[in-house]
Amino acid sequence: METVVRVAILYFFITFFLRVIGKRELKEISAYELVMIMLIPEIASQALAHDDFSITNALIGISTLLTLVFLNSVIGYRFQAWRRVTEGGPVVLFYDGNFVPGVMHRERVSPDEIMSEMRSAGIERIDQLRWAFLEPDGKITCIKREG
């Protein structure tokens, strides 16, 4: 039972702090994938390095981690509020000709990054940009102005 409690504490601790550091730092990988990548080898290494001679303990730890990830996924699917807390939602960085400086500052996104993504989306001038969003996965989505 101690293993289950330890894994659960680590899971929530790491997930919370990955959410706090922001979307931009994790744009290539989701927070949950990173937690899995970090914790599974650590849990398994205890059994492999003989810190804990029990392979059963490692299997219990990994099973607990996978169960927590699965439960988080199910709860997030059923309750949008939970998904917003754990994964966040898209935020507006640019709207109708104006940057949103407060959001840009909070998310640590520079105008140059938006301009770069705008060009990648085939938008040549700032006056052609209608919206720019920072998505939960850290990518910037640019939407062109009609006409």
PDB file of N, CA and C in Angstrom, residues 12-73:
ATOM      1  N   PHE A  12       0.647  13.349  -8.670  1.00  0.00           N
ATOM      2  CA  PHE A  12      -0.049  14.620  -8.519  1.00  0.00           C
ATOM      3  C   PHE A  12       0.930  15.780  -8.364  1.00  0.00           C
ATOM      4  N   PHE A  13       2.011  15.568  -7.674  1.00  0.00           N
ATOM      5  CA  PHE A  13       3.022  16.610  -7.502  1.00  0.00           C
ATOM      6  C   PHE A  13       3.623  17.015  -8.843  1.00  0.00           C
ATOM      7  N   ILE A  14       4.071  16.051  -9.618  1.00  0.00           N
ATOM      8  CA  ILE A  14       4.698  16.346 -10.909  1.00  0.00           C
ATOM      9  C   ILE A  14       3.681  16.934 -11.878  1.00  0.00           C
ATOM     10  N   THR A  15       2.476  16.383 -11.918  1.00  0.00           N
ATOM     11  CA  THR A  15       1.439  16.903 -12.808  1.00  0.00           C
ATOM     12  C   THR A  15       1.117  18.354 -12.476  1.00  0.00           C
ATOM     13  N   PHE A  16       0.981  18.667 -11.188  1.00  0.00           N
ATOM     14  CA  PHE A  16       0.685  20.038 -10.766  1.00  0.00           C
ATOM     15  C   PHE A  16       1.783  21.001 -11.225  1.00  0.00           C
ATOM     16  N   PHE A  17       3.027  20.658 -10.978  1.00  0.00           N
ATOM     17  CA  PHE A  17       4.100  21.571 -11.333  1.00  0.00           C
ATOM     18  C   PHE A  17       4.332  21.667 -12.829  1.00  0.00           C
ATOM     19  N   LEU A  18       4.057  20.621 -13.579  1.00  0.00           N
ATOM     20  CA  LEU A  18       4.138  20.727 -15.031  1.00  0.00           C
ATOM     21  C   LEU A  18       3.047  21.659 -15.558  1.00  0.00           C
ATOM     22  N   ARG A  19       1.904  21.646 -14.920  1.00  0.00           N
ATOM     23  CA  ARG A  19       0.809  22.549 -15.306  1.00  0.00           C
ATOM     24  C   ARG A  19       1.178  23.993 -14.973  1.00  0.00           C
ATOM     25  N   VAL A  20       1.857  24.196 -13.858  1.00  0.00           N
ATOM     26  CA  VAL A  20       2.238  25.533 -13.420  1.00  0.00           C
ATOM     27  C   VAL A  20       3.296  26.146 -14.345  1.00  0.00           C
ATOM     28  N   ILE A  21       4.253  25.353 -14.804  1.00  0.00           N
ATOM     29  CA  ILE A  21       5.333  25.938 -15.607  1.00  0.00           C
ATOM     30  C   ILE A  21       4.850  26.416 -16.968  1.00  0.00           C
ATOM     31  N   GLY A  22       3.732  25.939 -17.436  1.00  0.00           N
ATOM     32  CA  GLY A  22       3.151  26.509 -18.640  1.00  0.00           C
ATOM     33  C   GLY A  22       3.203  25.631 -19.865  1.00  0.00           C
ATOM     34  N   LYS A  23       2.432  26.070 -20.855  1.00  0.00           N
ATOM     35  CA  LYS A  23       2.258  25.314 -22.089  1.00  0.00           C
ATOM     36  C   LYS A  23       3.469  25.373 -23.000  1.00  0.00           C
ATOM     37  N   ARG A  24       4.114  26.514 -23.054  1.00  0.00           N
ATOM     38  CA  ARG A  24       5.197  26.704 -24.011  1.00  0.00           C
ATOM     39  C   ARG A  24       6.363  25.761 -23.748  1.00  0.00           C
ATOM     40  N   GLU A  25       6.625  25.461 -22.506  1.00  0.00           N
ATOM     41  CA  GLU A  25       7.758  24.604 -22.175  1.00  0.00           C
ATOM     42  C   GLU A  25       7.504  23.148 -22.565  1.00  0.00           C
ATOM     43  N   LEU A  26       6.264  22.790 -22.768  1.00  0.00           N
ATOM     44  CA  LEU A  26       5.917  21.400 -23.049  1.00  0.00           C
ATOM     45  C   LEU A  26       5.302  21.217 -24.435  1.00  0.00           C
ATOM     46  N   LYS A  27       5.615  22.104 -25.375  1.00  0.00           N
ATOM     47  CA  LYS A  27       4.840  22.108 -26.601  1.00  0.00           C
ATOM     48  C   LYS A  27       4.996  20.862 -27.462  1.00  0.00           C
ATOM     49  N   GLU A  28       6.014  20.101 -27.296  1.00  0.00           N
ATOM     50  CA  GLU A  28       6.180  18.902 -28.111  1.00  0.00           C
ATOM     51  C   GLU A  28       5.615  17.643 -27.452  1.00  0.00           C
ATOM     52  N   ILE A  29       5.345  17.719 -26.160  1.00  0.00           N
ATOM     53  CA  ILE A  29       4.902  16.538 -25.430  1.00  0.00           C
ATOM     54  C   ILE A  29       3.887  16.978 -24.375  1.00  0.00           C
ATOM     55  N   SER A  30       2.885  16.177 -24.163  1.00  0.00           N
ATOM     56  CA  SER A  30       1.886  16.552 -23.162  1.00  0.00           C
ATOM     57  C   SER A  30       2.453  16.315 -21.764  1.00  0.00           C
ATOM     58  N   ALA A  31       1.872  17.003 -20.799  1.00  0.00           N
ATOM     59  CA  ALA A  31       2.325  16.858 -19.417  1.00  0.00           C
ATOM     60  C   ALA A  31       2.181  15.413 -18.951  1.00  0.00           C
ATOM     61  N   TYR A  32       1.120  14.765 -19.353  1.00  0.00           N
ATOM     62  CA  TYR A  32       0.883  13.387 -18.915  1.00  0.00           C
ATOM     63  C   TYR A  32       1.879  12.425 -19.547  1.00  0.00           C
ATOM     64  N   GLU A  33       2.235  12.665 -20.801  1.00  0.00           N
ATOM     65  CA  GLU A  33       3.250  11.820 -21.416  1.00  0.00           C
ATOM     66  C   GLU A  33       4.582  11.992 -20.702  1.00  0.00           C
ATOM     67  N   LEU A  34       4.899  13.234 -20.332  1.00  0.00           N
ATOM     68  CA  LEU A  34       6.146  13.488 -19.627  1.00  0.00           C
ATOM     69  C   LEU A  34       6.162  12.824 -18.258  1.00  0.00           C
ATOM     70  N   VAL A  35       5.047  12.887 -17.548  1.00  0.00           N
ATOM     71  CA  VAL A  35       4.958  12.221 -16.238  1.00  0.00           C
ATOM     72  C   VAL A  35       5.203  10.730 -16.406  1.00  0.00           C
ATOM     73  N   MET A  36       4.571  10.146 -17.400  1.00  0.00           N
ATOM     74  CA  MET A  36       4.755   8.711 -17.646  1.00  0.00           C
ATOM     75  C   MET A  36       6.211   8.402 -17.980  1.00  0.00           C
ATOM     76  N   ILE A  37       6.806   9.189 -18.841  1.00  0.00           N
ATOM     77  CA  ILE A  37       8.184   8.962 -19.248  1.00  0.00           C
ATOM     78  C   ILE A  37       9.129   9.082 -18.054  1.00  0.00           C
ATOM     79  N   MET A  38       8.826  10.006 -17.153  1.00  0.00           N
ATOM     80  CA  MET A  38       9.700  10.214 -15.997  1.00  0.00           C
ATOM     81  C   MET A  38       9.504   9.156 -14.920  1.00  0.00           C
ATOM     82  N   LEU A  39       8.276   8.779 -14.652  1.00  0.00           N
ATOM     83  CA  LEU A  39       8.012   7.921 -13.497  1.00  0.00           C
ATOM     84  C   LEU A  39       8.180   6.431 -13.764  1.00  0.00           C
ATOM     85  N   ILE A  40       7.783   5.943 -14.904  1.00  0.00           N
ATOM     86  CA  ILE A  40       7.872   4.494 -15.147  1.00  0.00           C
ATOM     87  C   ILE A  40       9.306   3.987 -15.022  1.00  0.00           C
ATOM     88  N   PRO A  41      10.293   4.615 -15.667  1.00  0.00           N
ATOM     89  CA  PRO A  41      11.658   4.098 -15.483  1.00  0.00           C
ATOM     90  C   PRO A  41      12.139   4.209 -14.034  1.00  0.00           C
ATOM     91  N   GLU A  42      11.733   5.268 -13.356  1.00  0.00           N
ATOM     92  CA  GLU A  42      12.151   5.430 -11.962  1.00  0.00           C
ATOM     93  C   GLU A  42      11.581   4.320 -11.089  1.00  0.00           C
ATOM     94  N   ILE A  43      10.319   4.018 -11.298  1.00  0.00           N
ATOM     95  CA  ILE A  43       9.683   2.957 -10.514  1.00  0.00           C
ATOM     96  C   ILE A  43      10.321   1.607 -10.846  1.00  0.00           C
ATOM     97  N   ALA A  44      10.523   1.356 -12.114  1.00  0.00           N
ATOM     98  CA  ALA A  44      11.100   0.074 -12.525  1.00  0.00           C
ATOM     99  C   ALA A  44      12.557  -0.057 -12.089  1.00  0.00           C
ATOM    100  N   SER A  45      13.289   1.070 -12.077  1.00  0.00           N
ATOM    101  CA  SER A  45      14.709   1.000 -11.728  1.00  0.00           C
ATOM    102  C   SER A  45      14.940   0.567 -10.283  1.00  0.00           C
ATOM    103  N   GLN A  46      13.977   0.830  -9.415  1.00  0.00           N
ATOM    104  CA  GLN A  46      14.123   0.380  -8.031  1.00  0.00           C
ATOM    105  C   GLN A  46      14.258  -1.140  -7.981  1.00  0.00           C
ATOM    106  N   ALA A  47      13.441  -1.804  -8.762  1.00  0.00           N
ATOM    107  CA  ALA A  47      13.519  -3.267  -8.776  1.00  0.00           C
ATOM    108  C   ALA A  47      14.786  -3.743  -9.495  1.00  0.00           C
ATOM    109  N   LEU A  48      15.155  -3.049 -10.564  1.00  0.00           N
ATOM    110  CA  LEU A  48      16.330  -3.466 -11.330  1.00  0.00           C
ATOM    111  C   LEU A  48      17.639  -3.203 -10.579  1.00  0.00           C
ATOM    112  N   ALA A  49      17.703  -2.118  -9.828  1.00  0.00           N
ATOM    113  CA  ALA A  49      18.924  -1.770  -9.102  1.00  0.00           C
ATOM    114  C   ALA A  49      18.993  -2.413  -7.725  1.00  0.00           C
ATOM    115  N   HIS A  50      18.025  -3.207  -7.414  1.00  0.00           N
ATOM    116  CA  HIS A  50      17.979  -3.930  -6.146  1.00  0.00           C
ATOM    117  C   HIS A  50      17.825  -3.017  -4.925  1.00  0.00           C
ATOM    118  N   ASP A  51      17.355  -1.783  -5.132  1.00  0.00           N
ATOM    119  CA  ASP A  51      17.015  -0.954  -3.975  1.00  0.00           C
ATOM    120  C   ASP A  51      15.823  -1.576  -3.258  1.00  0.00           C
ATOM    121  N   ASP A  52      14.960  -2.144  -4.062  1.00  0.00           N
ATOM    122  CA  ASP A  52      13.825  -2.891  -3.529  1.00  0.00           C
ATOM    123  C   ASP A  52      13.849  -4.194  -4.317  1.00  0.00           C
ATOM    124  N   PHE A  53      14.098  -5.293  -3.672  1.00  0.00           N
ATOM    125  CA  PHE A  53      14.279  -6.557  -4.362  1.00  0.00           C
ATOM    126  C   PHE A  53      12.994  -7.099  -4.972  1.00  0.00           C
ATOM    127  N   SER A  54      11.902  -6.453  -4.675  1.00  0.00           N
ATOM    128  CA  SER A  54      10.618  -6.975  -5.117  1.00  0.00           C
ATOM    129  C   SER A  54      10.222  -6.438  -6.486  1.00  0.00           C
ATOM    130  N   ILE A  55      10.154  -7.312  -7.455  1.00  0.00           N
ATOM    131  CA  ILE A  55       9.636  -6.935  -8.768  1.00  0.00           C
ATOM    132  C   ILE A  55       8.143  -6.636  -8.653  1.00  0.00           C
ATOM    133  N   THR A  56       7.514  -7.270  -7.673  1.00  0.00           N
ATOM    134  CA  THR A  56       6.094  -7.031  -7.427  1.00  0.00           C
ATOM    135  C   THR A  56       5.856  -5.572  -7.056  1.00  0.00           C
ATOM    136  N   ASN A  57       6.733  -5.005  -6.258  1.00  0.00           N
ATOM    137  CA  ASN A  57       6.604  -3.606  -5.864  1.00  0.00           C
ATOM    138  C   ASN A  57       6.679  -2.689  -7.088  1.00  0.00           C
ATOM    139  N   ALA A  58       7.590  -2.982  -8.007  1.00  0.00           N
ATOM    140  CA  ALA A  58       7.694  -2.183  -9.236  1.00  0.00           C
ATOM    141  C   ALA A  58       6.424  -2.316 -10.075  1.00  0.00           C
ATOM    142  N   LEU A  59       5.897  -3.525 -10.187  1.00  0.00           N
ATOM    143  CA  LEU A  59       4.672  -3.739 -10.963  1.00  0.00           C
ATOM    144  C   LEU A  59       3.483  -3.016 -10.318  1.00  0.00           C
ATOM    145  N   ILE A  60       3.422  -3.026  -9.003  1.00  0.00           N
ATOM    146  CA  ILE A  60       2.356  -2.308  -8.300  1.00  0.00           C
ATOM    147  C   ILE A  60       2.486  -0.805  -8.554  1.00  0.00           C
ATOM    148  N   GLY A  61       3.706  -0.294  -8.493  1.00  0.00           N
ATOM    149  CA  GLY A  61       3.933   1.132  -8.730  1.00  0.00           C
ATOM    150  C   GLY A  61       3.547   1.551 -10.132  1.00  0.00           C
ATOM    151  N   ILE A  62       3.983   0.793 -11.124  1.00  0.00           N
ATOM    152  CA  ILE A  62       3.649   1.107 -12.511  1.00  0.00           C
ATOM    153  C   ILE A  62       2.151   0.963 -12.750  1.00  0.00           C
ATOM    154  N   SER A  63       1.548  -0.062 -12.183  1.00  0.00           N
ATOM    155  CA  SER A  63       0.096  -0.239 -12.318  1.00  0.00           C
ATOM    156  C   SER A  63      -0.664   0.924 -11.698  1.00  0.00           C
ATOM    157  N   THR A  64      -0.192   1.397 -10.556  1.00  0.00           N
ATOM    158  CA  THR A  64      -0.827   2.550  -9.919  1.00  0.00           C
ATOM    159  C   THR A  64      -0.722   3.773 -10.817  1.00  0.00           C
ATOM    160  N   LEU A  65       0.447   4.022 -11.368  1.00  0.00           N
ATOM    161  CA  LEU A  65       0.645   5.161 -12.258  1.00  0.00           C
ATOM    162  C   LEU A  65      -0.274   5.083 -13.471  1.00  0.00           C
ATOM    163  N   LEU A  66      -0.318   3.936 -14.125  1.00  0.00           N
ATOM    164  CA  LEU A  66      -1.173   3.773 -15.304  1.00  0.00           C
ATOM    165  C   LEU A  66      -2.647   3.911 -14.947  1.00  0.00           C
ATOM    166  N   THR A  67      -3.023   3.434 -13.775  1.00  0.00           N
ATOM    167  CA  THR A  67      -4.411   3.582 -13.328  1.00  0.00           C
ATOM    168  C   THR A  67      -4.752   5.051 -13.107  1.00  0.00           C
ATOM    169  N   LEU A  68      -3.844   5.811 -12.493  1.00  0.00           N
ATOM    170  CA  LEU A  68      -4.082   7.240 -12.279  1.00  0.00           C
ATOM    171  C   LEU A  68      -4.206   7.986 -13.608  1.00  0.00           C
ATOM    172  N   VAL A  69      -3.363   7.650 -14.557  1.00  0.00           N
ATOM    173  CA  VAL A  69      -3.443   8.288 -15.881  1.00  0.00           C
ATOM    174  C   VAL A  69      -4.776   7.944 -16.545  1.00  0.00           C
ATOM    175  N   PHE A  70      -5.168   6.686 -16.462  1.00  0.00           N
ATOM    176  CA  PHE A  70      -6.448   6.266 -17.050  1.00  0.00           C
ATOM    177  C   PHE A  70      -7.623   6.985 -16.380  1.00  0.00           C
ATOM    178  N   LEU A  71      -7.630   7.031 -15.050  1.00  0.00           N
ATOM    179  CA  LEU A  71      -8.710   7.702 -14.329  1.00  0.00           C
ATOM    180  C   LEU A  71      -8.764   9.195 -14.660  1.00  0.00           C
ATOM    181  N   ASN A  72      -7.611   9.817 -14.771  1.00  0.00           N
ATOM    182  CA  ASN A  72      -7.569  11.224 -15.152  1.00  0.00           C
ATOM    183  C   ASN A  72      -8.175  11.416 -16.539  1.00  0.00           C
ATOM    184  N   SER A  73      -7.882  10.518 -17.443  1.00  0.00           N
ATOM    185  CA  SER A  73      -8.435  10.585 -18.799  1.00  0.00           C
ATOM    186  C   SER A  73      -9.954  10.425 -18.787  1.00  0.00           C
TER     187      SER A  73
END
